[in-house]
């Protein structure tokens, strides 16, 4: 089935689109995209999207999903991005569903996020599984980011990160 966190990010995008200027023409990267659901939803809302994952099998599935959604396919690129590598520049949003799950990967994930520009808003959605480890991750990134809990309960957390200037 679909990852609940990706589904909730799609719902958040719909809500954000109704109360703001929408995603038309904005640049969005989905980090650890899996099937690409959240990024494809952003493309349907008019964003230029890059779907990224480290797993080649996931990227093959993602490419098939892009082809199946041909109407938005022209606005979607798919590529490998390993945690620890820098994000491309010029991003308005980074979407990340269920990336906060493996404490051994937190430093690499934090390094990738730290490469973002101050103009980029990072939206992380996840199902809380390890509260102490997740809190440690967000404490790790709090030195460089303002961390805002958009939603948090036993089933879903949505966290917004904005990079501090300087």
PDB file of C-alpha atoms in Angstrom, residues 29-127:
ATOM      1  CA  UNK A  29      12.480  17.943  -4.805  1.00  0.00           C
ATOM      2  CA  UNK A  30      11.195  14.787  -3.152  1.00  0.00           C
ATOM      3  CA  UNK A  31      13.956  13.221  -1.054  1.00  0.00           C
ATOM      4  CA  UNK A  32      13.759   9.448  -0.616  1.00  0.00           C
ATOM      5  CA  UNK A  33      10.799   9.402  -2.978  1.00  0.00           C
ATOM      6  CA  UNK A  34       9.962   5.686  -2.935  1.00  0.00           C
ATOM      7  CA  UNK A  35       7.063   5.583  -5.400  1.00  0.00           C
ATOM      8  CA  UNK A  36       7.131   9.358  -5.966  1.00  0.00           C
ATOM      9  CA  UNK A  37       3.606   9.985  -4.681  1.00  0.00           C
ATOM     10  CA  UNK A  38       4.217  13.315  -2.931  1.00  0.00           C
ATOM     11  CA  UNK A  39       6.347  14.666  -5.785  1.00  0.00           C
ATOM     12  CA  UNK A  40       3.828  13.618  -8.426  1.00  0.00           C
ATOM     13  CA  UNK A  41       1.101  15.354  -6.414  1.00  0.00           C
ATOM     14  CA  UNK A  42       3.241  18.505  -6.431  1.00  0.00           C
ATOM     15  CA  UNK A  43       3.675  18.167 -10.221  1.00  0.00           C
ATOM     16  CA  UNK A  44      -0.106  17.909 -10.583  1.00  0.00           C
ATOM     17  CA  UNK A  45      -0.292  21.249  -8.728  1.00  0.00           C
ATOM     18  CA  UNK A  46       2.030  22.841 -11.299  1.00  0.00           C
ATOM     19  CA  UNK A  47       5.460  22.385  -9.696  1.00  0.00           C
ATOM     20  CA  UNK A  48       8.652  21.429 -11.510  1.00  0.00           C
ATOM     21  CA  UNK A  49       9.656  18.286  -9.629  1.00  0.00           C
ATOM     22  CA  UNK A  50      12.773  16.191  -9.117  1.00  0.00           C
ATOM     23  CA  UNK A  51      12.134  12.767  -7.574  1.00  0.00           C
ATOM     24  CA  UNK A  52      15.206  11.342  -5.820  1.00  0.00           C
ATOM     25  CA  UNK A  53      16.097   8.129  -4.033  1.00  0.00           C
ATOM     26  CA  UNK A  54      19.207   6.065  -3.378  1.00  0.00           C
ATOM     27  CA  UNK A  55      17.465   2.771  -4.176  1.00  0.00           C
ATOM     28  CA  UNK A  56      17.571   1.819  -7.859  1.00  0.00           C
ATOM     29  CA  UNK A  57      14.514  -0.439  -7.556  1.00  0.00           C
ATOM     30  CA  UNK A  58      12.518   2.446  -6.078  1.00  0.00           C
ATOM     31  CA  UNK A  59      13.683   4.689  -8.932  1.00  0.00           C
ATOM     32  CA  UNK A  60      12.546   2.119 -11.533  1.00  0.00           C
ATOM     33  CA  UNK A  61       9.081   2.064  -9.921  1.00  0.00           C
ATOM     34  CA  UNK A  62       9.104   5.862  -9.768  1.00  0.00           C
ATOM     35  CA  UNK A  63       9.930   6.125 -13.481  1.00  0.00           C
ATOM     36  CA  UNK A  64       6.985   3.828 -14.258  1.00  0.00           C
ATOM     37  CA  UNK A  65       4.733   6.026 -12.108  1.00  0.00           C
ATOM     38  CA  UNK A  66       5.917   9.118 -13.981  1.00  0.00           C
ATOM     39  CA  UNK A  67       5.118   7.390 -17.297  1.00  0.00           C
ATOM     40  CA  UNK A  68       1.691   6.378 -15.974  1.00  0.00           C
ATOM     41  CA  UNK A  69       1.042  10.023 -15.144  1.00  0.00           C
ATOM     42  CA  UNK A  70       2.135  11.325 -18.537  1.00  0.00           C
ATOM     43  CA  UNK A  71       0.182  14.557 -18.161  1.00  0.00           C
ATOM     44  CA  UNK A  72       2.681  15.728 -15.525  1.00  0.00           C
ATOM     45  CA  UNK A  73       5.685  13.758 -16.769  1.00  0.00           C
ATOM     46  CA  UNK A  74       7.251  16.682 -18.625  1.00  0.00           C
ATOM     47  CA  UNK A  75       7.611  18.576 -15.342  1.00  0.00           C
ATOM     48  CA  UNK A  76       9.199  15.620 -13.498  1.00  0.00           C
ATOM     49  CA  UNK A  77      12.818  14.419 -13.433  1.00  0.00           C
ATOM     50  CA  UNK A  78      14.008  11.268 -11.655  1.00  0.00           C
ATOM     51  CA  UNK A  79      17.543  10.815 -10.344  1.00  0.00           C
ATOM     52  CA  UNK A  80      19.708   9.123  -7.758  1.00  0.00           C
ATOM     53  CA  UNK A  81      20.579  11.176  -4.694  1.00  0.00           C
ATOM     54  CA  UNK A  82      22.421   9.604  -1.780  1.00  0.00           C
ATOM     55  CA  UNK A  83      22.018  11.017   1.703  1.00  0.00           C
ATOM     56  CA  UNK A  84      25.185  12.936   2.471  1.00  0.00           C
ATOM     57  CA  UNK A  85      25.245  14.445  -1.031  1.00  0.00           C
ATOM     58  CA  UNK A  86      24.307  18.072  -1.622  1.00  0.00           C
ATOM     59  CA  UNK A  87      20.875  19.104  -2.824  1.00  0.00           C
ATOM     60  CA  UNK A  88      20.708  21.000  -6.116  1.00  0.00           C
ATOM     61  CA  UNK A  89      20.204  24.749  -5.850  1.00  0.00           C
ATOM     62  CA  UNK A  90      17.106  26.749  -6.661  1.00  0.00           C
ATOM     63  CA  UNK A  91      14.605  24.629  -4.721  1.00  0.00           C
ATOM     64  CA  UNK A  92      11.472  26.136  -3.227  1.00  0.00           C
ATOM     65  CA  UNK A  93      10.466  22.967  -1.355  1.00  0.00           C
ATOM     66  CA  UNK A  94      11.995  19.652  -0.337  1.00  0.00           C
ATOM     67  CA  UNK A  95       9.421  16.974   0.496  1.00  0.00           C
ATOM     68  CA  UNK A  96      10.490  13.961   2.522  1.00  0.00           C
ATOM     69  CA  UNK A  97       8.107  11.190   3.615  1.00  0.00           C
ATOM     70  CA  UNK A  98       9.296   8.614   6.149  1.00  0.00           C
ATOM     71  CA  UNK A  99      12.977   9.525   6.039  1.00  0.00           C
ATOM     72  CA  UNK A 100      13.373   9.734   9.845  1.00  0.00           C
ATOM     73  CA  UNK A 101      13.580   6.024  10.568  1.00  0.00           C
ATOM     74  CA  UNK A 102      17.225   4.932  10.866  1.00  0.00           C
ATOM     75  CA  UNK A 103      19.395   6.677  13.472  1.00  0.00           C
ATOM     76  CA  UNK A 104      22.536   5.356  11.750  1.00  0.00           C
ATOM     77  CA  UNK A 105      21.584   7.481   8.693  1.00  0.00           C
ATOM     78  CA  UNK A 106      20.661  10.691  10.555  1.00  0.00           C
ATOM     79  CA  UNK A 107      24.063  12.368  10.099  1.00  0.00           C
ATOM     80  CA  UNK A 108      23.986  11.772   6.329  1.00  0.00           C
ATOM     81  CA  UNK A 109      20.369  12.968   6.087  1.00  0.00           C
ATOM     82  CA  UNK A 110      21.201  16.077   8.147  1.00  0.00           C
ATOM     83  CA  UNK A 111      24.183  16.802   5.868  1.00  0.00           C
ATOM     84  CA  UNK A 112      21.973  16.645   2.770  1.00  0.00           C
ATOM     85  CA  UNK A 113      19.357  18.897   4.362  1.00  0.00           C
ATOM     86  CA  UNK A 114      22.066  21.326   5.538  1.00  0.00           C
ATOM     87  CA  UNK A 115      23.096  21.837   1.906  1.00  0.00           C
ATOM     88  CA  UNK A 116      19.736  23.507   1.198  1.00  0.00           C
ATOM     89  CA  UNK A 117      19.432  27.225   0.578  1.00  0.00           C
ATOM     90  CA  UNK A 118      17.728  29.613   3.012  1.00  0.00           C
ATOM     91  CA  UNK A 119      14.874  30.089   0.503  1.00  0.00           C
ATOM     92  CA  UNK A 120      13.985  26.377   0.631  1.00  0.00           C
ATOM     93  CA  UNK A 121      11.256  25.051   2.916  1.00  0.00           C
ATOM     94  CA  UNK A 122      11.731  21.412   3.904  1.00  0.00           C
ATOM     95  CA  UNK A 123       8.575  19.442   4.716  1.00  0.00           C
ATOM     96  CA  UNK A 124       9.147  16.142   6.527  1.00  0.00           C
ATOM     97  CA  UNK A 125       6.250  13.779   7.127  1.00  0.00           C
ATOM     98  CA  UNK A 126       6.698  10.574   9.081  1.00  0.00           C
ATOM     99  CA  UNK A 127       4.985   8.039  11.272  1.00  0.00           C
TER     100      UNK A 127
END
